PDB file of C-alpha atoms in Angstrom:
ATOM      1  CA  MET A   1      39.308 -76.921   1.098  1.00  0.00           C
ATOM      2  CA  LYS A   2      41.677 -79.897   0.492  1.00  0.00           C
ATOM      3  CA  ILE A   3      41.171 -83.293   1.878  1.00  0.00           C
ATOM      4  CA  ALA A   4      43.596 -86.281   1.689  1.00  0.00           C
ATOM      5  CA  VAL A   5      41.511 -89.478   1.484  1.00  0.00           C
ATOM      6  CA  LEU A   6      43.080 -92.707   2.811  1.00  0.00           C
ATOM      7  CA  LEU A   7      42.105 -96.160   1.737  1.00  0.00           C
ATOM      8  CA  THR A   8      43.707 -99.584   1.692  1.00  0.00           C
ATOM      9  CA  CYS A   9      42.306-102.488  -0.447  1.00  0.00           C
ATOM     10  CA  PHE A  10      42.953-106.262  -1.031  1.00  0.00           C
ATOM     11  CA  ASN A  11      40.954-108.163  -3.685  1.00  0.00           C
ATOM     12  CA  ARG A  12      37.696-106.416  -3.349  1.00  0.00           C
ATOM     13  CA  LYS A  13      37.718-104.660  -6.726  1.00  0.00           C
ATOM     14  CA  PHE A  14      34.040-104.127  -7.066  1.00  0.00           C
ATOM     15  CA  LYS A  15      33.617-102.896  -3.611  1.00  0.00           C
ATOM     16  CA  THR A  16      36.522-100.573  -3.937  1.00  0.00           C
ATOM     17  CA  LEU A  17      35.286 -99.176  -7.240  1.00  0.00           C
ATOM     18  CA  ASN A  18      31.791 -98.718  -5.795  1.00  0.00           C
ATOM     19  CA  CYS A  19      33.322 -96.825  -2.912  1.00  0.00           C
ATOM     20  CA  LEU A  20      35.180 -94.481  -5.131  1.00  0.00           C
ATOM     21  CA  ARG A  21      32.220 -94.016  -7.418  1.00  0.00           C
ATOM     22  CA  SER A  22      30.029 -93.012  -4.456  1.00  0.00           C
ATOM     23  CA  LEU A  23      32.771 -90.782  -3.053  1.00  0.00           C
ATOM     24  CA  TYR A  24      33.033 -88.730  -6.246  1.00  0.00           C
ATOM     25  CA  HIS A  25      29.266 -88.620  -6.692  1.00  0.00           C
ATOM     26  CA  ALA A  26      28.875 -87.100  -3.164  1.00  0.00           C
ATOM     27  CA  LEU A  27      31.759 -84.666  -3.944  1.00  0.00           C
ATOM     28  CA  ASP A  28      29.949 -83.489  -7.149  1.00  0.00           C
ATOM     29  CA  LEU A  29      26.739 -82.949  -5.290  1.00  0.00           C
ATOM     30  CA  TYR A  30      28.310 -81.043  -2.517  1.00  0.00           C
ATOM     31  CA  ASN A  31      30.429 -78.792  -4.817  1.00  0.00           C
ATOM     32  CA  LYS A  32      27.228 -77.838  -6.741  1.00  0.00           C
ATOM     33  CA  ASP A  33      25.617 -76.326  -3.784  1.00  0.00           C
ATOM     34  CA  VAL A  34      28.435 -74.327  -1.979  1.00  0.00           C
ATOM     35  CA  GLU A  35      30.802 -71.485  -2.869  1.00  0.00           C
ATOM     36  CA  SER A  36      33.819 -73.144  -1.069  1.00  0.00           C
ATOM     37  CA  ARG A  37      34.666 -76.142  -3.113  1.00  0.00           C
ATOM     38  CA  ILE A  38      36.301 -79.425  -1.888  1.00  0.00           C
ATOM     39  CA  GLU A  39      39.260 -80.945  -3.605  1.00  0.00           C
ATOM     40  CA  LEU A  40      40.023 -84.549  -2.928  1.00  0.00           C
ATOM     41  CA  TYR A  41      43.514 -86.174  -3.265  1.00  0.00           C
ATOM     42  CA  ILE A  42      43.266 -89.947  -2.707  1.00  0.00           C
ATOM     43  CA  TYR A  43      46.000 -92.129  -1.292  1.00  0.00           C
ATOM     44  CA  LEU A  44      45.143 -95.732  -1.796  1.00  0.00           C
ATOM     45  CA  THR A  45      47.306 -98.810  -0.743  1.00  0.00           C
ATOM     46  CA  ASP A  46      47.045-101.794  -3.104  1.00  0.00           C
ATOM     47  CA  ASP A  47      48.221-104.405  -0.753  1.00  0.00           C
ATOM     48  CA  GLY A  48      49.100-107.082  -3.206  1.00  0.00           C
ATOM     49  CA  CYS A  49      45.770-107.336  -4.911  1.00  0.00           C
ATOM     50  CA  THR A  50      45.468-110.083  -7.625  1.00  0.00           C
ATOM     51  CA  ASP A  51      42.182-109.101  -8.941  1.00  0.00           C
ATOM     52  CA  GLY A  52      43.248-106.097 -10.917  1.00  0.00           C
ATOM     53  CA  THR A  53      41.965-103.405  -8.502  1.00  0.00           C
ATOM     54  CA  GLY A  54      44.903-101.015  -9.018  1.00  0.00           C
ATOM     55  CA  GLU A  55      44.686-101.283 -12.841  1.00  0.00           C
ATOM     56  CA  GLU A  56      40.913-100.800 -12.810  1.00  0.00           C
ATOM     57  CA  ILE A  57      41.187 -97.597 -10.727  1.00  0.00           C
ATOM     58  CA  ARG A  58      43.815 -96.209 -13.074  1.00  0.00           C
ATOM     59  CA  ASN A  59      41.607 -96.938 -16.107  1.00  0.00           C
ATOM     60  CA  ASN A  60      38.465 -95.598 -14.586  1.00  0.00           C
ATOM     61  CA  TYR A  61      39.990 -92.548 -12.756  1.00  0.00           C
ATOM     62  CA  SER A  62      42.922 -91.406 -14.790  1.00  0.00           C
ATOM     63  CA  ASP A  63      41.572 -87.815 -14.557  1.00  0.00           C
ATOM     64  CA  LYS A  64      41.526 -87.857 -10.798  1.00  0.00           C
ATOM     65  CA  ASN A  65      44.122 -87.131  -8.074  1.00  0.00           C
ATOM     66  CA  ILE A  66      44.796 -90.735  -7.060  1.00  0.00           C
ATOM     67  CA  THR A  67      48.178 -92.033  -5.850  1.00  0.00           C
ATOM     68  CA  ILE A  68      48.113 -95.843  -5.693  1.00  0.00           C
ATOM     69  CA  LEU A  69      50.785 -97.345  -3.239  1.00  0.00           C
ATOM     70  CA  GLN A  70      52.036-100.783  -3.778  1.00  0.00           C
ATOM     71  CA  GLY A  71      51.910-102.746  -0.521  1.00  0.00           C
ATOM     72  CA  THR A  72      53.916-105.878   0.375  1.00  0.00           C
ATOM     73  CA  GLY A  73      50.800-108.178   0.564  1.00  0.00           C
ATOM     74  CA  ASP A  74      51.080-108.460   4.376  1.00  0.00           C
ATOM     75  CA  LEU A  75      50.209-104.983   5.562  1.00  0.00           C
ATOM     76  CA  TYR A  76      46.539-105.686   6.278  1.00  0.00           C
ATOM     77  CA  TRP A  77      44.161-102.948   7.411  1.00  0.00           C
ATOM     78  CA  ALA A  78      46.137-100.939   9.819  1.00  0.00           C
ATOM     79  CA  GLY A  79      49.502-101.405   8.013  1.00  0.00           C
ATOM     80  CA  GLY A  80      47.873-100.422   4.711  1.00  0.00           C
ATOM     81  CA  MET A  81      46.117 -97.340   6.080  1.00  0.00           C
ATOM     82  CA  ARG A  82      49.490 -96.186   7.771  1.00  0.00           C
ATOM     83  CA  LEU A  83      51.276 -96.614   4.368  1.00  0.00           C
ATOM     84  CA  ALA A  84      48.718 -94.338   2.809  1.00  0.00           C
ATOM     85  CA  TRP A  85      48.716 -91.872   5.649  1.00  0.00           C
ATOM     86  CA  ASN A  86      52.492 -91.614   5.846  1.00  0.00           C
ATOM     87  CA  GLU A  87      52.537 -90.914   2.108  1.00  0.00           C
ATOM     88  CA  ALA A  88      49.867 -88.134   2.446  1.00  0.00           C
ATOM     89  CA  LEU A  89      51.963 -86.495   5.289  1.00  0.00           C
ATOM     90  CA  LYS A  90      54.534 -85.626   2.942  1.00  0.00           C
ATOM     91  CA  LYS A  91      52.145 -82.860   1.807  1.00  0.00           C
ATOM     92  CA  HIS A  92      50.690 -82.287   5.153  1.00  0.00           C
ATOM     93  CA  ASN A  93      50.658 -78.541   4.921  1.00  0.00           C
ATOM     94  CA  GLU A  94      48.413 -78.693   1.941  1.00  0.00           C
ATOM     95  CA  TRP A  95      45.607 -80.622   3.720  1.00  0.00           C
ATOM     96  CA  ASP A  96      42.707 -79.294   5.807  1.00  0.00           C
ATOM     97  CA  PHE A  97      41.578 -82.725   6.750  1.00  0.00           C
ATOM     98  CA  TYR A  98      42.404 -86.396   6.316  1.00  0.00           C
ATOM     99  CA  LEU A  99      39.347 -88.654   5.505  1.00  0.00           C
ATOM    100  CA  LEU A 100      39.769 -92.322   6.297  1.00  0.00           C
ATOM    101  CA  LEU A 101      37.537 -94.747   4.493  1.00  0.00           C
ATOM    102  CA  ASN A 102      37.017 -98.469   4.313  1.00  0.00           C
ATOM    103  CA  ASP A 103      36.797 -99.526   0.771  1.00  0.00           C
ATOM    104  CA  ASP A 104      33.596-101.631   1.406  1.00  0.00           C
ATOM    105  CA  VAL A 105      31.452 -98.443   2.271  1.00  0.00           C
ATOM    106  CA  ASP A 106      29.112 -96.845  -0.126  1.00  0.00           C
ATOM    107  CA  LEU A 107      28.923 -93.216   0.717  1.00  0.00           C
ATOM    108  CA  LEU A 108      25.593 -91.431   0.741  1.00  0.00           C
ATOM    109  CA  ASP A 109      24.864 -88.111  -1.080  1.00  0.00           C
ATOM    110  CA  ASN A 110      25.098 -86.194   2.279  1.00  0.00           C
ATOM    111  CA  LEU A 111      28.591 -87.355   3.104  1.00  0.00           C
ATOM    112  CA  PHE A 112      30.344 -84.109   3.113  1.00  0.00           C
ATOM    113  CA  SER A 113      27.540 -81.950   4.527  1.00  0.00           C
ATOM    114  CA  GLU A 114      27.227 -84.332   7.401  1.00  0.00           C
ATOM    115  CA  LEU A 115      30.946 -84.465   8.255  1.00  0.00           C
ATOM    116  CA  LEU A 116      31.395 -80.659   7.917  1.00  0.00           C
ATOM    117  CA  ASN A 117      28.264 -79.926   9.840  1.00  0.00           C
ATOM    118  CA  THR A 118      29.764 -82.100  12.573  1.00  0.00           C
ATOM    119  CA  HIS A 119      33.057 -80.094  12.261  1.00  0.00           C
ATOM    120  CA  LYS A 120      31.148 -76.795  12.584  1.00  0.00           C
ATOM    121  CA  TYR A 121      29.229 -78.210  15.464  1.00  0.00           C
ATOM    122  CA  CYS A 122      32.413 -79.030  17.223  1.00  0.00           C
ATOM    123  CA  ILE A 123      33.919 -75.727  16.834  1.00  0.00           C
ATOM    124  CA  ASP A 124      30.770 -73.852  17.977  1.00  0.00           C
ATOM    125  CA  ASN A 125      30.407 -75.917  21.079  1.00  0.00           C
ATOM    126  CA  TYR A 126      33.838 -76.979  22.186  1.00  0.00           C
ATOM    127  CA  ASN A 127      36.089 -74.359  20.495  1.00  0.00           C
ATOM    128  CA  GLU A 128      38.268 -77.150  19.329  1.00  0.00           C
ATOM    129  CA  LEU A 129      38.923 -79.193  16.140  1.00  0.00           C
ATOM    130  CA  GLY A 130      38.170 -82.779  16.466  1.00  0.00           C
ATOM    131  CA  ILE A 131      37.797 -86.123  14.788  1.00  0.00           C
ATOM    132  CA  TYR A 132      34.311 -86.971  13.308  1.00  0.00           C
ATOM    133  CA  SER A 133      33.080 -90.622  12.688  1.00  0.00           C
ATOM    134  CA  GLY A 134      30.433 -90.972   9.913  1.00  0.00           C
ATOM    135  CA  ILE A 135      27.736 -93.451  10.923  1.00  0.00           C
ATOM    136  CA  THR A 136      26.913 -96.308   8.535  1.00  0.00           C
ATOM    137  CA  SER A 137      23.817 -98.534   8.227  1.00  0.00           C
ATOM    138  CA  SER A 138      23.123-101.888   6.743  1.00  0.00           C
ATOM    139  CA  ARG A 139      22.614-102.131   3.114  1.00  0.00           C
ATOM    140  CA  THR A 140      19.305-103.984   3.598  1.00  0.00           C
ATOM    141  CA  ASP A 141      17.963-102.288   6.688  1.00  0.00           C
ATOM    142  CA  HIS A 142      18.759 -98.508   6.419  1.00  0.00           C
ATOM    143  CA  ASP A 143      17.640 -98.099  10.068  1.00  0.00           C
ATOM    144  CA  LYS A 144      20.196-100.459  11.434  1.00  0.00           C
ATOM    145  CA  MET A 145      23.365 -98.940  12.518  1.00  0.00           C
ATOM    146  CA  THR A 146      26.545-100.986  11.776  1.00  0.00           C
ATOM    147  CA  TYR A 147      29.592 -98.729  12.356  1.00  0.00           C
ATOM    148  CA  GLY A 148      30.152 -95.395  14.098  1.00  0.00           C
ATOM    149  CA  GLY A 149      31.030 -95.112  17.698  1.00  0.00           C
ATOM    150  CA  CYS A 150      30.074 -95.970  21.285  1.00  0.00           C
ATOM    151  CA  LEU A 151      29.983 -94.871  24.914  1.00  0.00           C
ATOM    152  CA  TRP A 152      31.731 -96.986  27.602  1.00  0.00           C
ATOM    153  CA  LYS A 153      29.377 -98.635  30.173  1.00  0.00           C
ATOM    154  CA  ASN A 154      32.254-100.469  31.870  1.00  0.00           C
ATOM    155  CA  LYS A 155      35.747 -99.919  30.297  1.00  0.00           C
ATOM    156  CA  PHE A 156      37.514-102.675  32.285  1.00  0.00           C
ATOM    157  CA  LEU A 157      34.995-105.334  31.295  1.00  0.00           C
ATOM    158  CA  GLY A 158      34.819-103.913  27.799  1.00  0.00           C
ATOM    159  CA  LEU A 159      31.122-103.098  27.913  1.00  0.00           C
ATOM    160  CA  CYS A 160      29.888-100.386  25.784  1.00  0.00           C
ATOM    161  CA  THR A 161      26.868 -98.865  24.167  1.00  0.00           C
ATOM    162  CA  ARG A 162      26.558 -98.092  20.399  1.00  0.00           C
ATOM    163  CA  LEU A 163      25.298 -94.638  19.730  1.00  0.00           C
ATOM    164  CA  HIS A 164      22.519 -94.384  17.084  1.00  0.00           C
ATOM    165  CA  PRO A 165      22.023 -91.167  15.007  1.00  0.00           C
ATOM    166  CA  ASN A 166      19.616 -88.754  16.567  1.00  0.00           C
ATOM    167  CA  ASN A 167      19.834 -85.750  14.194  1.00  0.00           C
ATOM    168  CA  LYS A 168      22.565 -84.082  16.303  1.00  0.00           C
ATOM    169  CA  PRO A 169      26.236 -84.688  16.539  1.00  0.00           C
ATOM    170  CA  GLN A 170      27.162 -86.735  19.643  1.00  0.00           C
ATOM    171  CA  LEU A 171      30.297 -87.019  21.668  1.00  0.00           C
ATOM    172  CA  CYS A 172      31.543 -90.556  21.926  1.00  0.00           C
ATOM    173  CA  ASP A 173      34.389 -92.538  23.725  1.00  0.00           C
ATOM    174  CA  MET A 174      35.519 -94.656  20.830  1.00  0.00           C
ATOM    175  CA  THR A 175      34.997 -94.705  17.051  1.00  0.00           C
ATOM    176  CA  HIS A 176      35.374 -97.012  14.053  1.00  0.00           C
ATOM    177  CA  ALA A 177      37.270 -95.639  11.025  1.00  0.00           C
ATOM    178  CA  ASN A 178      34.924 -96.911   8.293  1.00  0.00           C
ATOM    179  CA  ILE A 179      34.236 -93.077   7.659  1.00  0.00           C
ATOM    180  CA  LEU A 180      36.487 -90.894   9.818  1.00  0.00           C
ATOM    181  CA  LEU A 181      37.334 -87.225   9.226  1.00  0.00           C
ATOM    182  CA  VAL A 182      40.521 -86.117  10.972  1.00  0.00           C
ATOM    183  CA  SER A 183      41.318 -82.446  11.301  1.00  0.00           C
ATOM    184  CA  LYS A 184      44.862 -81.471  10.328  1.00  0.00           C
ATOM    185  CA  ASN A 185      45.677 -80.077  13.669  1.00  0.00           C
ATOM    186  CA  VAL A 186      44.749 -83.322  15.396  1.00  0.00           C
ATOM    187  CA  VAL A 187      47.471 -85.123  13.430  1.00  0.00           C
ATOM    188  CA  GLU A 188      49.797 -82.500  14.488  1.00  0.00           C
ATOM    189  CA  LYS A 189      48.896 -83.214  18.143  1.00  0.00           C
ATOM    190  CA  ILE A 190      48.666 -87.017  18.200  1.00  0.00           C
ATOM    191  CA  GLY A 191      50.164 -88.237  14.986  1.00  0.00           C
ATOM    192  CA  ILE A 192      48.515 -91.265  13.015  1.00  0.00           C
ATOM    193  CA  PHE A 193      47.695 -94.807  13.763  1.00  0.00           C
ATOM    194  CA  TYR A 194      50.214 -96.440  16.274  1.00  0.00           C
ATOM    195  CA  GLU A 195      52.858 -98.419  14.490  1.00  0.00           C
ATOM    196  CA  GLY A 196      52.269-101.555  16.489  1.00  0.00           C
ATOM    197  CA  TYR A 197      48.983-102.557  15.058  1.00  0.00           C
ATOM    198  CA  CYS A 198      48.857-104.912  12.073  1.00  0.00           C
ATOM    199  CA  HIS A 199      45.127-105.189  11.255  1.00  0.00           C
ATOM    200  CA  GLY A 200      42.486-104.419  13.915  1.00  0.00           C
ATOM    201  CA  SER A 201      41.994-102.019  16.871  1.00  0.00           C
ATOM    202  CA  ALA A 202      44.082 -99.145  15.414  1.00  0.00           C
ATOM    203  CA  ASP A 203      40.817 -97.135  15.001  1.00  0.00           C
ATOM    204  CA  TYR A 204      39.719 -97.792  18.625  1.00  0.00           C
ATOM    205  CA  ASP A 205      43.111 -96.754  19.880  1.00  0.00           C
ATOM    206  CA  TYR A 206      43.288 -93.573  17.841  1.00  0.00           C
ATOM    207  CA  SER A 207      39.914 -92.132  18.974  1.00  0.00           C
ATOM    208  CA  ILE A 208      40.705 -93.087  22.618  1.00  0.00           C
ATOM    209  CA  LYS A 209      44.067 -91.332  22.434  1.00  0.00           C
ATOM    210  CA  ALA A 210      42.427 -88.255  20.957  1.00  0.00           C
ATOM    211  CA  LYS A 211      39.857 -88.121  23.662  1.00  0.00           C
ATOM    212  CA  ASN A 212      42.529 -88.582  26.321  1.00  0.00           C
ATOM    213  CA  LYS A 213      44.300 -85.646  24.819  1.00  0.00           C
ATOM    214  CA  GLY A 214      41.143 -83.376  25.154  1.00  0.00           C
ATOM    215  CA  ILE A 215      40.223 -83.619  21.434  1.00  0.00           C
ATOM    216  CA  PRO A 216      36.498 -83.817  20.835  1.00  0.00           C
ATOM    217  CA  VAL A 217      35.452 -87.220  19.266  1.00  0.00           C
ATOM    218  CA  LEU A 218      31.980 -86.943  17.744  1.00  0.00           C
ATOM    219  CA  LEU A 219      29.506 -88.920  15.515  1.00  0.00           C
ATOM    220  CA  THR A 220      27.695 -87.408  12.691  1.00  0.00           C
ATOM    221  CA  ALA A 221      24.026 -86.405  13.196  1.00  0.00           C
ATOM    222  CA  ASN A 222      22.704 -88.869  10.527  1.00  0.00           C
ATOM    223  CA  PHE A 223      23.872 -91.935   8.517  1.00  0.00           C
ATOM    224  CA  CYS A 224      26.331 -90.926   5.730  1.00  0.00           C
ATOM    225  CA  GLY A 225      27.194 -94.448   4.352  1.00  0.00           C
ATOM    226  CA  ARG A 226      26.001 -98.011   3.835  1.00  0.00           C
ATOM    227  CA  CYS A 227      28.351-100.889   5.083  1.00  0.00           C
ATOM    228  CA  ASP A 228      27.261-104.223   6.235  1.00  0.00           C
ATOM    229  CA  ASP A 229      28.690-105.545   9.499  1.00  0.00           C
ATOM    230  CA  ASP A 230      30.740-108.443   8.163  1.00  0.00           C
ATOM    231  CA  HIS A 231      31.990-109.741  11.541  1.00  0.00           C
ATOM    232  CA  TYR A 232      30.709-113.020  13.117  1.00  0.00           C
ATOM    233  CA  SER A 233      28.661-112.665  16.275  1.00  0.00           C
ATOM    234  CA  ALA A 234      30.251-113.616  19.628  1.00  0.00           C
ATOM    235  CA  SER A 235      28.183-116.882  19.734  1.00  0.00           C
ATOM    236  CA  GLU A 236      29.177-117.802  16.145  1.00  0.00           C
ATOM    237  CA  VAL A 237      32.909-117.180  16.929  1.00  0.00           C
ATOM    238  CA  GLU A 238      32.551-119.299  20.016  1.00  0.00           C
ATOM    239  CA  ASN A 239      31.021-122.276  18.244  1.00  0.00           C
ATOM    240  CA  LYS A 240      33.547-121.971  15.511  1.00  0.00           C
ATOM    241  CA  ILE A 241      36.553-122.030  17.770  1.00  0.00           C
ATOM    242  CA  LYS A 242      35.260-124.824  19.937  1.00  0.00           C
ATOM    243  CA  ARG A 243      34.805-127.015  16.823  1.00  0.00           C
ATOM    244  CA  MET A 244      38.343-126.553  15.740  1.00  0.00           C
ATOM    245  CA  SER A 245      41.174-128.831  16.348  1.00  0.00           C
ATOM    246  CA  SER A 246      44.204-127.673  18.366  1.00  0.00           C
ATOM    247  CA  SER A 247      46.237-127.289  15.203  1.00  0.00           C
ATOM    248  CA  GLU A 248      43.396-125.390  13.487  1.00  0.00           C
ATOM    249  CA  ARG A 249      43.095-123.031  16.539  1.00  0.00           C
ATOM    250  CA  LYS A 250      46.821-122.364  16.467  1.00  0.00           C
ATOM    251  CA  GLU A 251      46.687-121.500  12.814  1.00  0.00           C
ATOM    252  CA  TYR A 252      43.572-119.302  13.371  1.00  0.00           C
ATOM    253  CA  PHE A 253      45.192-117.315  16.221  1.00  0.00           C
ATOM    254  CA  LEU A 254      48.337-116.832  14.259  1.00  0.00           C
ATOM    255  CA  SER A 255      46.659-115.111  11.406  1.00  0.00           C
ATOM    256  CA  PRO A 256      46.918-111.350  11.691  1.00  0.00           C
ATOM    257  CA  ILE A 257      43.109-110.968  11.368  1.00  0.00           C
ATOM    258  CA  HIS A 258      42.478-113.067  14.378  1.00  0.00           C
ATOM    259  CA  SER A 259      45.817-112.679  16.305  1.00  0.00           C
ATOM    260  CA  ARG A 260      45.774-111.779  19.892  1.00  0.00           C
ATOM    261  CA  LYS A 261      48.711-109.337  19.369  1.00  0.00           C
ATOM    262  CA  ASP A 262      46.573-106.354  18.156  1.00  0.00           C
ATOM    263  CA  TYR A 263      44.077-106.765  20.990  1.00  0.00           C
ATOM    264  CA  LEU A 264      46.769-107.130  23.616  1.00  0.00           C
ATOM    265  CA  ILE A 265      48.521-103.972  22.307  1.00  0.00           C
ATOM    266  CA  TYR A 266      45.279-102.259  22.529  1.00  0.00           C
ATOM    267  CA  ILE A 267      44.547-103.326  26.086  1.00  0.00           C
ATOM    268  CA  ARG A 268      48.132-102.577  27.203  1.00  0.00           C
ATOM    269  CA  ARG A 269      47.917 -98.999  25.826  1.00  0.00           C
ATOM    270  CA  ASN A 270      44.297 -98.166  27.019  1.00  0.00           C
ATOM    271  CA  ILE A 271      43.402-100.509  30.037  1.00  0.00           C
ATOM    272  CA  PRO A 272      46.710-101.617  31.303  1.00  0.00           C
ATOM    273  CA  LEU A 273      45.345-102.876  34.597  1.00  0.00           C
ATOM    274  CA  LYS A 274      43.394-105.469  32.531  1.00  0.00           C
ATOM    275  CA  TYR A 275      46.345-106.625  30.605  1.00  0.00           C
ATOM    276  CA  PRO A 276      47.431-109.665  32.692  1.00  0.00           C
ATOM    277  CA  PHE A 277      43.919-110.926  32.922  1.00  0.00           C
ATOM    278  CA  VAL A 278      43.320-110.635  29.082  1.00  0.00           C
ATOM    279  CA  TYR A 279      46.779-112.281  28.264  1.00  0.00           C
ATOM    280  CA  VAL A 280      45.913-115.336  30.272  1.00  0.00           C
ATOM    281  CA  CYS A 281      42.378-115.440  28.719  1.00  0.00           C
ATOM    282  CA  ARG A 282      43.694-115.298  25.140  1.00  0.00           C
ATOM    283  CA  ILE A 283      46.052-118.211  25.922  1.00  0.00           C
ATOM    284  CA  LEU A 284      43.190-120.094  27.485  1.00  0.00           C
ATOM    285  CA  ASN A 285      40.899-119.386  24.570  1.00  0.00           C
ATOM    286  CA  GLU A 286      43.505-121.102  22.174  1.00  0.00           C
ATOM    287  CA  LYS A 287      44.577-123.882  24.448  1.00  0.00           C
ATOM    288  CA  CYS A 288      41.287-124.812  26.169  1.00  0.00           C
ATOM    289  CA  PRO A 289      38.320-122.938  24.528  1.00  0.00           C
ATOM    290  CA  LYS A 290      35.610-125.060  26.333  1.00  0.00           C
ATOM    291  CA  LEU A 291      37.006-123.945  29.732  1.00  0.00           C
ATOM    292  CA  TYR A 292      37.436-120.378  28.544  1.00  0.00           C
ATOM    293  CA  TYR A 293      33.863-119.933  27.367  1.00  0.00           C
ATOM    294  CA  TRP A 294      32.414-121.639  30.493  1.00  0.00           C
ATOM    295  CA  LEU A 295      34.406-119.175  32.625  1.00  0.00           C
ATOM    296  CA  SER A 296      33.427-116.238  30.442  1.00  0.00           C
ATOM    297  CA  HIS A 297      29.700-117.117  30.646  1.00  0.00           C
ATOM    298  CA  LEU A 298      30.129-117.158  34.415  1.00  0.00           C
ATOM    299  CA  VAL A 299      31.555-113.656  34.440  1.00  0.00           C
ATOM    300  CA  ARG A 300      28.666-112.361  32.322  1.00  0.00           C
TER     301      ARG A 300
END
């Protein structure tokens, strides 16, 4: 079995090296216990790192199948993942799966057994190949889920429920791609991440597109990685934005990491009836955040 592993990195050398170290450790453990071995071929985008990430990887893993791609420095997450994925596609016929990883995830020993058990469950129960999201937990609280997937409660309002591991793979509506195994034939049906995304929302969009095409989207039965949730809470973001000057807010929302562009693309592609409302709200959030948050609390 051959798997193309896709990552992108920017100045997180130690996290990236830890991710690779845990990945190869999980691979060695899996290959010891099974007759059918897994071979990994890694495609990693170095998006303008200045901390020597690419050089360290070359020095530490010269004996591994790792292709390091040089980014422009402004690809961000979605762009960096697309660059790696497009490079892997040049040998598409060789791969059985594509494994998308965030470079800040420490993979657990059960990584491959969890993902491939989910794959088998998918075939046995749905007679289809799908995409499988590995659930991650906090590094300090191993019972606290951080990333994986969710079910919609109200798609228009953006309300969803995160699914927690229950010792059995679960269907979900939308996934993260911190750990995401994508079957080869899924890529043949729906392609890769949409070209319009710069940083965020590409993983949500991809899993929703898969489900809309009748492709099963499942979570692993158990945790298979550690990854802290590094996003601010809604209240922290609100307080931060309300304290900013107008020029600071403008700069904040122009940054690809916080830009309204990715989210508006996501809404237009997946909840189009909501688009005019969201567009006005995003402008209001930048221009008059106190009014925006007052209104948003009324809606809640």
